[in-house]
Short mmCIF file of C-alpha atoms and ligand atoms in Angstrom, two decimals:
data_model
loop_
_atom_site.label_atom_id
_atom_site.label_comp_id
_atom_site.label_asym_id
_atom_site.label_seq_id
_atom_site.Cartn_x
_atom_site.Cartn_y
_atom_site.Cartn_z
CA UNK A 676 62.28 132.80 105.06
CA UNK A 677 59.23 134.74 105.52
CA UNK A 678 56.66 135.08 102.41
CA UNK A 679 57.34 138.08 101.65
CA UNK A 680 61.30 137.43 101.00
CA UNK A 681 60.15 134.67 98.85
CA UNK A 682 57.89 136.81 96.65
CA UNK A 683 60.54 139.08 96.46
CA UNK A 684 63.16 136.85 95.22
CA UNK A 685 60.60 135.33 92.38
CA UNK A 686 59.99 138.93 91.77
CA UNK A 687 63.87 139.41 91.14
CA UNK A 688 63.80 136.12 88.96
CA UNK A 689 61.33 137.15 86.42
CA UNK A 690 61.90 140.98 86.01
CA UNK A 691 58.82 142.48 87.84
CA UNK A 692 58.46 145.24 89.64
CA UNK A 693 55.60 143.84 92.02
CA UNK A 694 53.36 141.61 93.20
CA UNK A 695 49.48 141.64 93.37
CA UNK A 696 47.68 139.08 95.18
CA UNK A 697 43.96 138.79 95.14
CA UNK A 698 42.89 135.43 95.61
CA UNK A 699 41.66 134.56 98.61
CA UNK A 700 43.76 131.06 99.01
CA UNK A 701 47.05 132.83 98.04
CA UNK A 702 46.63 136.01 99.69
CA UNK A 703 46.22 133.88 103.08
CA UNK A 704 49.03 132.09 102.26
CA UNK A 705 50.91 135.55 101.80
CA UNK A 706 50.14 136.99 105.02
CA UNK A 707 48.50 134.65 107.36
CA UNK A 708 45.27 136.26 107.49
CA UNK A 709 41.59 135.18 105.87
CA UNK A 710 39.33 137.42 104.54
CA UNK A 711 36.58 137.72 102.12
CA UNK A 712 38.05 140.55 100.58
CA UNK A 713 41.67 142.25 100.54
CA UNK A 714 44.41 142.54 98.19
CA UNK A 715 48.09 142.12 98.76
CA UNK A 716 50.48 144.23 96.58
CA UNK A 717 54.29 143.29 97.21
CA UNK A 718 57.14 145.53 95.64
CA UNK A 719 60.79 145.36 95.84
CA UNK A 720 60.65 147.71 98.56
CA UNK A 721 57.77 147.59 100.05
CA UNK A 722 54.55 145.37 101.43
CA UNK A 723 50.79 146.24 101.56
CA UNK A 724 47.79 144.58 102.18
CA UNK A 725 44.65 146.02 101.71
CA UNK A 726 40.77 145.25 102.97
CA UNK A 727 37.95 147.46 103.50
CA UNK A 728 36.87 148.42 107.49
CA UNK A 729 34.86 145.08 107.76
CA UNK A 730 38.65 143.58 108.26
CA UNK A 731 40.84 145.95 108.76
CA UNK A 732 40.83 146.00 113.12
CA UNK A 733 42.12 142.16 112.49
CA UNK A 734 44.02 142.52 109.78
CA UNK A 735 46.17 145.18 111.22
CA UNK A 736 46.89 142.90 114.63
CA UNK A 737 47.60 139.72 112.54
CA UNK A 738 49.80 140.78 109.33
CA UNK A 739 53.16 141.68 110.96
CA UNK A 740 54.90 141.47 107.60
CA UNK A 741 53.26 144.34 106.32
CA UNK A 742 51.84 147.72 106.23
CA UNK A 743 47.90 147.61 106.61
CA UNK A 744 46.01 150.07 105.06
CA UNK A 745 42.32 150.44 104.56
CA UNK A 746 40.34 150.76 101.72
CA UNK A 747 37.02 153.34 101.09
CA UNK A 748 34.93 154.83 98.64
CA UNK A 749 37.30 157.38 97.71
CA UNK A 750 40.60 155.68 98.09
CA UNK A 751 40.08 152.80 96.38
CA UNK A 752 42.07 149.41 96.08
CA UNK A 753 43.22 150.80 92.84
CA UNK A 754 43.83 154.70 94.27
CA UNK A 755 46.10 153.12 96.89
CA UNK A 756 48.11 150.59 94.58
CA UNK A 757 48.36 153.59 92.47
CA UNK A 758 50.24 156.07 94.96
CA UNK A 759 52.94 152.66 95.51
CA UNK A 760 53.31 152.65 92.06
CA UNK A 761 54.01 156.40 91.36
CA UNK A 762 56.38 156.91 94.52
CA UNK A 763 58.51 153.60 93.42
CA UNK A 764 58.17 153.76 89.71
CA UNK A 765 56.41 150.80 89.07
CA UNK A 766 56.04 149.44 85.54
CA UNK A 767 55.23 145.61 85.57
CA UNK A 768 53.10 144.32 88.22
CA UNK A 769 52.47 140.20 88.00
CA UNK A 770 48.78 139.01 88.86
CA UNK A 771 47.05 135.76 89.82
CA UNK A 772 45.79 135.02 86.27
CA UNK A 773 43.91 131.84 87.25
CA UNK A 774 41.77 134.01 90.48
CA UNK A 775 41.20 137.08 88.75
CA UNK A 776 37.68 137.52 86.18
CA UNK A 777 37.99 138.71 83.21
CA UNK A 778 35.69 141.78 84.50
CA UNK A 779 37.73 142.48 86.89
CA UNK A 780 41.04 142.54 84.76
CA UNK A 781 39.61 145.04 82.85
CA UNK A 782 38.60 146.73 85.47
CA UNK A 783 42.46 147.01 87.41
CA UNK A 784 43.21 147.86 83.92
CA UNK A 785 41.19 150.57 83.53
CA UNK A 786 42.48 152.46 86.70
CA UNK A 787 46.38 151.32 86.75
CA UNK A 788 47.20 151.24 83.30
CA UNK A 789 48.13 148.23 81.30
CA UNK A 790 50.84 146.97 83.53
CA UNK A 791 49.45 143.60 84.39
CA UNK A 792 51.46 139.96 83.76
CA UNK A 793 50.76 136.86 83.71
CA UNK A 794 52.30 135.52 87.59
CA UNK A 795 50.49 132.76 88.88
CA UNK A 796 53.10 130.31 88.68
CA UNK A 797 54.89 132.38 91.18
CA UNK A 798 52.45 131.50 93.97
CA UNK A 799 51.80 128.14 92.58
CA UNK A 800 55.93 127.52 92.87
CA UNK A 801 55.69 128.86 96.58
CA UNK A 802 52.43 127.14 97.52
CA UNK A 803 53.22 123.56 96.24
CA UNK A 804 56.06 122.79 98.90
CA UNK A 805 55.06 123.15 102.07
CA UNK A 806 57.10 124.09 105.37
CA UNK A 807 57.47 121.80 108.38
CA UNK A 808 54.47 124.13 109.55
CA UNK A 809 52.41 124.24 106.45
CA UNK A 810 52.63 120.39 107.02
CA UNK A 811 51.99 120.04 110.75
CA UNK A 812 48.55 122.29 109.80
CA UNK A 813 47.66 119.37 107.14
CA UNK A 814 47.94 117.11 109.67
CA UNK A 815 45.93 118.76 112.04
CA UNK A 816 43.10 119.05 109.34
CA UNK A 817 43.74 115.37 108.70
CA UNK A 818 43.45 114.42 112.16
CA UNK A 819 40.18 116.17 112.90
CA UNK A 820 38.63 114.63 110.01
CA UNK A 821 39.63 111.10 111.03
CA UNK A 822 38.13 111.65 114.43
CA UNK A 823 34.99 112.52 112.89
CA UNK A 824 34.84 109.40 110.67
CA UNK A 825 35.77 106.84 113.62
CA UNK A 826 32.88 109.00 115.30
CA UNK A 827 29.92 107.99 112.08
CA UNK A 828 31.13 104.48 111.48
CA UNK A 829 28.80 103.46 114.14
CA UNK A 830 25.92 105.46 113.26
CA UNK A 831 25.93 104.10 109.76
CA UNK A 832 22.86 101.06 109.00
CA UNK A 833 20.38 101.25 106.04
CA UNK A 834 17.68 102.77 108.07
CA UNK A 835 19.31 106.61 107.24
CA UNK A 836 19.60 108.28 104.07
CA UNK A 837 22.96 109.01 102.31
CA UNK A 838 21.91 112.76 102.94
CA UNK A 839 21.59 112.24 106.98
CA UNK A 840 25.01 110.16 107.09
CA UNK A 841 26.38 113.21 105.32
CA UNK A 842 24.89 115.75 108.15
CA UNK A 843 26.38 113.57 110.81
CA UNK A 844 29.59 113.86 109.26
CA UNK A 845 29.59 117.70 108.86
CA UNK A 846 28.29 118.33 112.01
CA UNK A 847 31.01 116.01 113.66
CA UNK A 848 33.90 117.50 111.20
CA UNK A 849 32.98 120.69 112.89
CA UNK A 850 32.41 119.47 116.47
CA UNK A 851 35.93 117.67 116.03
CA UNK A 852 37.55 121.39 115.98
CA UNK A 853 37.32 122.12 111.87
CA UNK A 854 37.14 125.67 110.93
CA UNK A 855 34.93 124.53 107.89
CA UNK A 856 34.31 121.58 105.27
CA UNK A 857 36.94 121.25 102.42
CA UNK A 858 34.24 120.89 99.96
CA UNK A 859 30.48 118.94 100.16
CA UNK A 860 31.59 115.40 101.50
CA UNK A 861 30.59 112.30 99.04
CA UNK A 862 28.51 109.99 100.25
CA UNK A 863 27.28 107.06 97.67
CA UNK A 864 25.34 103.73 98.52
CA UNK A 865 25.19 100.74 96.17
CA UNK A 866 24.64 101.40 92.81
CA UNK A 867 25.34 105.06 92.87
CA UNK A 868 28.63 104.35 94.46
CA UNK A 869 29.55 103.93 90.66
CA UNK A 870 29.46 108.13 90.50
CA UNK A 871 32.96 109.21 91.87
CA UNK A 872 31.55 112.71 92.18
CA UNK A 873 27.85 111.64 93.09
CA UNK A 874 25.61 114.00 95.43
CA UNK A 875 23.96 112.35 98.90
CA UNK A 876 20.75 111.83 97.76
CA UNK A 877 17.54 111.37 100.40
CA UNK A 878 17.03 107.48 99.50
CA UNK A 879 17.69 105.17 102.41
CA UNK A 880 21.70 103.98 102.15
CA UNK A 881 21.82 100.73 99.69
CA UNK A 882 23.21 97.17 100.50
CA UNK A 883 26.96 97.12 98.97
CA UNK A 884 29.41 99.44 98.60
CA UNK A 885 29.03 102.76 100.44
CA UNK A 886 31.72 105.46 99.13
CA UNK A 887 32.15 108.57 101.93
CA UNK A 888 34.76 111.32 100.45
CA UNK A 889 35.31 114.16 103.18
CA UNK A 890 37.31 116.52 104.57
CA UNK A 891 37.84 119.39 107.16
CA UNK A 892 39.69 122.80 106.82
CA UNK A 893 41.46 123.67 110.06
CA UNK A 894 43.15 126.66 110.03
CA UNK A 895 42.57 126.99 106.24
CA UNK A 896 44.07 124.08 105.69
CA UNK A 897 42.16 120.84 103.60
CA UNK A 898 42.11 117.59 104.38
CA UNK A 899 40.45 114.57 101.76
CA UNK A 900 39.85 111.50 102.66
CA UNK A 901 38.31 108.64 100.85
CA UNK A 902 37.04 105.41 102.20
CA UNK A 903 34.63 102.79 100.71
CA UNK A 904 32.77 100.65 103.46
CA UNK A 905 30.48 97.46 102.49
CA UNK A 906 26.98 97.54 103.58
CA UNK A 907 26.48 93.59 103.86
CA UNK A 908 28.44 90.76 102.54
CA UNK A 909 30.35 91.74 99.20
CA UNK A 910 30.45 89.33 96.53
CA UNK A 911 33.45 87.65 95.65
CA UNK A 912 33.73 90.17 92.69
CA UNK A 913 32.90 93.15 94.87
CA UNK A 914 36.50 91.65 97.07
CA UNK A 915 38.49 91.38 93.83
CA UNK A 916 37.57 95.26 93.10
CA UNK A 917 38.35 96.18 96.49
CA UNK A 918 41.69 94.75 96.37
CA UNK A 919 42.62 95.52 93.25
CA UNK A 920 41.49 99.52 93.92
CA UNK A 921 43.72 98.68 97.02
CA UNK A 922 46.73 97.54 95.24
CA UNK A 923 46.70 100.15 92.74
CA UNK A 924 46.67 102.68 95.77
CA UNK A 925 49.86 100.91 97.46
CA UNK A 926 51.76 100.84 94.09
CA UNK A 927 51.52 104.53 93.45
CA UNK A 928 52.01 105.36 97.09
CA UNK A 929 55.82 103.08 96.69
CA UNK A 930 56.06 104.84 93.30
CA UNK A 931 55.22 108.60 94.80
CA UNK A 932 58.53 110.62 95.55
CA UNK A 933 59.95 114.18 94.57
CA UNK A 934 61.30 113.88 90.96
CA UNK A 935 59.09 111.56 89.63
CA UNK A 936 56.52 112.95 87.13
CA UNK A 937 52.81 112.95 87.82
CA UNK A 938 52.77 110.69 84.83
CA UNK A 939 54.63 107.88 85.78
CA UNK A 940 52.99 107.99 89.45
CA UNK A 941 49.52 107.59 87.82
CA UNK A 942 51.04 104.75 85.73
CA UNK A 943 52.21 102.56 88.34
CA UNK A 944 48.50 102.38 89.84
CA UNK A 945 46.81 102.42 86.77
CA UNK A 946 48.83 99.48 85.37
CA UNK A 947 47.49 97.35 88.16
CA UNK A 948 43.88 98.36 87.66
CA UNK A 949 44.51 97.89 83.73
CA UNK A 950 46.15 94.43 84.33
CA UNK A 951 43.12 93.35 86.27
CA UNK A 952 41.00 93.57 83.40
CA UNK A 953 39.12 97.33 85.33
CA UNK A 954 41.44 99.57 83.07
CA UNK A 955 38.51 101.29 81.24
CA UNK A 956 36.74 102.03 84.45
CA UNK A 957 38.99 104.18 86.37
CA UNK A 958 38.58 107.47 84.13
CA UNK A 959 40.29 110.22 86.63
CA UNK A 960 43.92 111.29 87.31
CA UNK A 961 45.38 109.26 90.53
CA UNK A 962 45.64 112.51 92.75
CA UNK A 963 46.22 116.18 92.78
CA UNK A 964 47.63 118.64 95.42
CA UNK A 965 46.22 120.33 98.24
CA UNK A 966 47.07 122.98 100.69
CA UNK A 967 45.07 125.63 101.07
CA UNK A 968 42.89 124.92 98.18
CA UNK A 969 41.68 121.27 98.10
CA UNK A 970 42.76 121.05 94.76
CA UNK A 971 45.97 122.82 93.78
CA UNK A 972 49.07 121.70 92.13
CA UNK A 973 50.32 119.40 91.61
CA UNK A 974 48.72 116.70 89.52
CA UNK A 975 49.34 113.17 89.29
CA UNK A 976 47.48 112.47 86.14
CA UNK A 977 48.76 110.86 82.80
CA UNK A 978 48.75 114.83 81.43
CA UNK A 979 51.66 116.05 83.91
CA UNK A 980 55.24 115.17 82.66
CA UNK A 981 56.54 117.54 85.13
CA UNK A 982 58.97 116.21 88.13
CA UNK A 983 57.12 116.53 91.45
CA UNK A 984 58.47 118.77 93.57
CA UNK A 985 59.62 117.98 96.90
CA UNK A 986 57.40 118.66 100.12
CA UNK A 987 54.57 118.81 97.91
CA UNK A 988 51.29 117.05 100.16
CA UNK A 989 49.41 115.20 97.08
CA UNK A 990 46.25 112.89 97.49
CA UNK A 991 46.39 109.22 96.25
CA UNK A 992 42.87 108.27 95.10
CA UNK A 993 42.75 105.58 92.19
CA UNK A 994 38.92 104.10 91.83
CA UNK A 995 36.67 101.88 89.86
CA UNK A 996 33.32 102.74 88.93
CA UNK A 997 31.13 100.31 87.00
CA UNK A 998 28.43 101.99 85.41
CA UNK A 999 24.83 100.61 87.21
CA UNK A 1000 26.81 98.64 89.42
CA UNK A 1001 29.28 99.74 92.15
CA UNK A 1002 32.49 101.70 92.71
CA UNK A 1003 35.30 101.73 94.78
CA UNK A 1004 37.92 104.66 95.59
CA UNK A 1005 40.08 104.63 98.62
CA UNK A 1006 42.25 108.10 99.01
CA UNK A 1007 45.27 108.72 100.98
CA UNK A 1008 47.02 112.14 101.45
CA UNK A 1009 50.97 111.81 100.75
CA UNK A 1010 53.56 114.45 101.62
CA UNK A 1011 56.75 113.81 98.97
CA UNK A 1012 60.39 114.04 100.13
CA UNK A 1013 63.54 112.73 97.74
CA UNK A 1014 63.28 109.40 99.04
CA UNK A 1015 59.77 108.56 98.91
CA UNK A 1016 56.58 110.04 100.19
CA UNK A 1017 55.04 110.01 104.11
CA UNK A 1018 51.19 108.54 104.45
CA UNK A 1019 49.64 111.45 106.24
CA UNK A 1020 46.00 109.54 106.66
CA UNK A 1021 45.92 106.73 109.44
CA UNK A 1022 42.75 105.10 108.42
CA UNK A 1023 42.58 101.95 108.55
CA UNK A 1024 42.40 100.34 104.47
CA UNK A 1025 40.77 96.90 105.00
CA UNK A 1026 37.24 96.50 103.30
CA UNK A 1027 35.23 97.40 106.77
CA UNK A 1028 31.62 95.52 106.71
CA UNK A 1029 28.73 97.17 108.29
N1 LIG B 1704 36.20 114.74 96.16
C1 LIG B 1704 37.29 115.52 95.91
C2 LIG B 1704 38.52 114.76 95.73
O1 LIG B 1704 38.74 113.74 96.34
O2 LIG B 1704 39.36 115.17 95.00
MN1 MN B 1705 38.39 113.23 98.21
MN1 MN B 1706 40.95 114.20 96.37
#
């Protein structure tokens, strides 16, 4: 079923009238096409997307679904939304609470009338199981970004900085065929490998652990990987949080299936990590979604009750970061089915020594 179907079913479900998608991650998903700016109003009855002339040559050759129209000075994104809504009698229009400002709510507001919802979960329930496509394009992402990796490993020795390592890697990402970068890649040497969310800094890469956390966008599609190298000879400590960050990962990858709640997913790996004595230093969730956005539902933290749904693509990234020490993280990407889950990252997971 094309998108637009599906919006119009959810529409049918919870008693609006249409459909108005503005955030740039959904409103690809909605039509296929990127663009910095556009809107993408879906009624009962009929389908329009909107951009201004910078887009609107492209837009109009790749949105088959719907009618194209473009937007100017004078006829506005809200003059044109506002013609639909006269001519089909349009009363309750649902909006992407969670990618719209405050400003501009007010502003729609202003110039349509007070006919706004609350409809995010409607894209959120569309955009958290992916297609046989949706999934082919995650692997694509995933591929490119492994390429690049296997391309660094050899480059890496303590003579570069954690900032140059982190270059190579971006340029190779986009040599390897991404679009783009899912988000700033990670890269953390010795005792800042103890920051799960530390920035490449322009010190020369430490002795011990060396954390890289990357990914590509191909297509618009993320990728996130995780791996934590050893720069020298770990200690036999540095082995027993390896393995045990290791472990942890495999138990909540044989836990992970549709129907299972993030909850109990996070609690298989973080019972291993507790039970090794690390409990108090793994302070994140286990993983989150991704799609188009790197991080999108769902979550596999101890806050989410909720069943997974099926053909949801979720990351698997348990860690353990001692303060002024080291850190380990290794992160998979899992797509979910009823019976289990499918690894979509090939990586190698033994502790690699440079
Ligand atoms: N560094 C982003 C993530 O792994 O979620
Ligand atoms: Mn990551
Ligand atoms: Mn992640």
């Amino acid at each position: 079923m094309d998108t637009v179907s599906k919006i119009r079913e959810k529409l049918q479900e919870s008693g609006l009238d249409a459909l108005l998608v503005t955030g740039a991650a959904s409103r690809r998903y909605a039509t296929g096409f990127a663009s910095s700016a556009g809107a993408f109003f879906v009624t009962r009855r009929s389908a329009v997307f909107l951009t201004d002339s910078r887009y609107i040559e492209a837009a109009q050759k790749a949105i088959p679904l719907a009618e194209v129209r473009c937007v100017t000075a004078a006829e506005t994104y809200a003059w044109h939304i506002k013609q639909i809504m006269e001519a089909e009698s349009i009363a309750a229009v649902g909006f992407e609470e969670e990618a719209m400002t405050y400003a501009d709510y007010q502003s729609w507001k202003e110039k349509i009338g007070d006919v706004l919802r609350p409809a995010q979960k409607i894209l959120t329930e569309l955009r958290v199981s992916k297609s046989r496509e949706e999934l082919d394009a995650l692997k694509a992402a995933q591929a490119i970004a492994e390429e690049a990796f296997n391309a660094v490993l050899p480059l890496i020795s303590t003579e570069m900085t954690e900032r140059e390592l982190a270059a190579e890697l971006i340029y190779r990402l986009l040599r390897c065929g991404a679009d783009d970068i899912s988000f700033e890649p990670i890269v953390v040497s010795g005792v800042r490998s103890s920051m799960p969310h530390g920035v490449p800094g322009d010190d020369k890469i430490q002795k011990g652990f060396l954390t890289i956390d990357f990914g590509a966008k191909k297509n618009g599609w993320c990728s996130d990987t995780t791996r934590t190298l050893c720069v020298g000879e770990p200690t036999a400590e540095m082995r027993k949080v390896y393995e045990t960050v290791l472990a942890a990962q495999e138990a909540g990858i044989a836990a992970a299936r549709a129907g299972i709640s993030g909850r109990d997913v996070d609690a298989a790996a973080r019972r291993v990590i507790e039970e090794a004595g690390y409990g108090a230093y793994f302070g994140h969730g286990f993983g989150h979604g991704l799609g188009l956005d790197v991080h999108e539902a769902p979550t596999l933290s101890p806050s989410n009750a909720e069943p997974l749904p099926a053909g949801a693509v979720v990351s698997a990234e348990p860690g353990i970061y001692i303060p002024g020490r080291f850190g380990v993280r290794i992160e998979d990407v899992l797509y979910l089915t009823e019976d289990g889950c499918e690894n979509i990252t090939t990586l190698p997971k033994h502790l690699i020594i440079v």
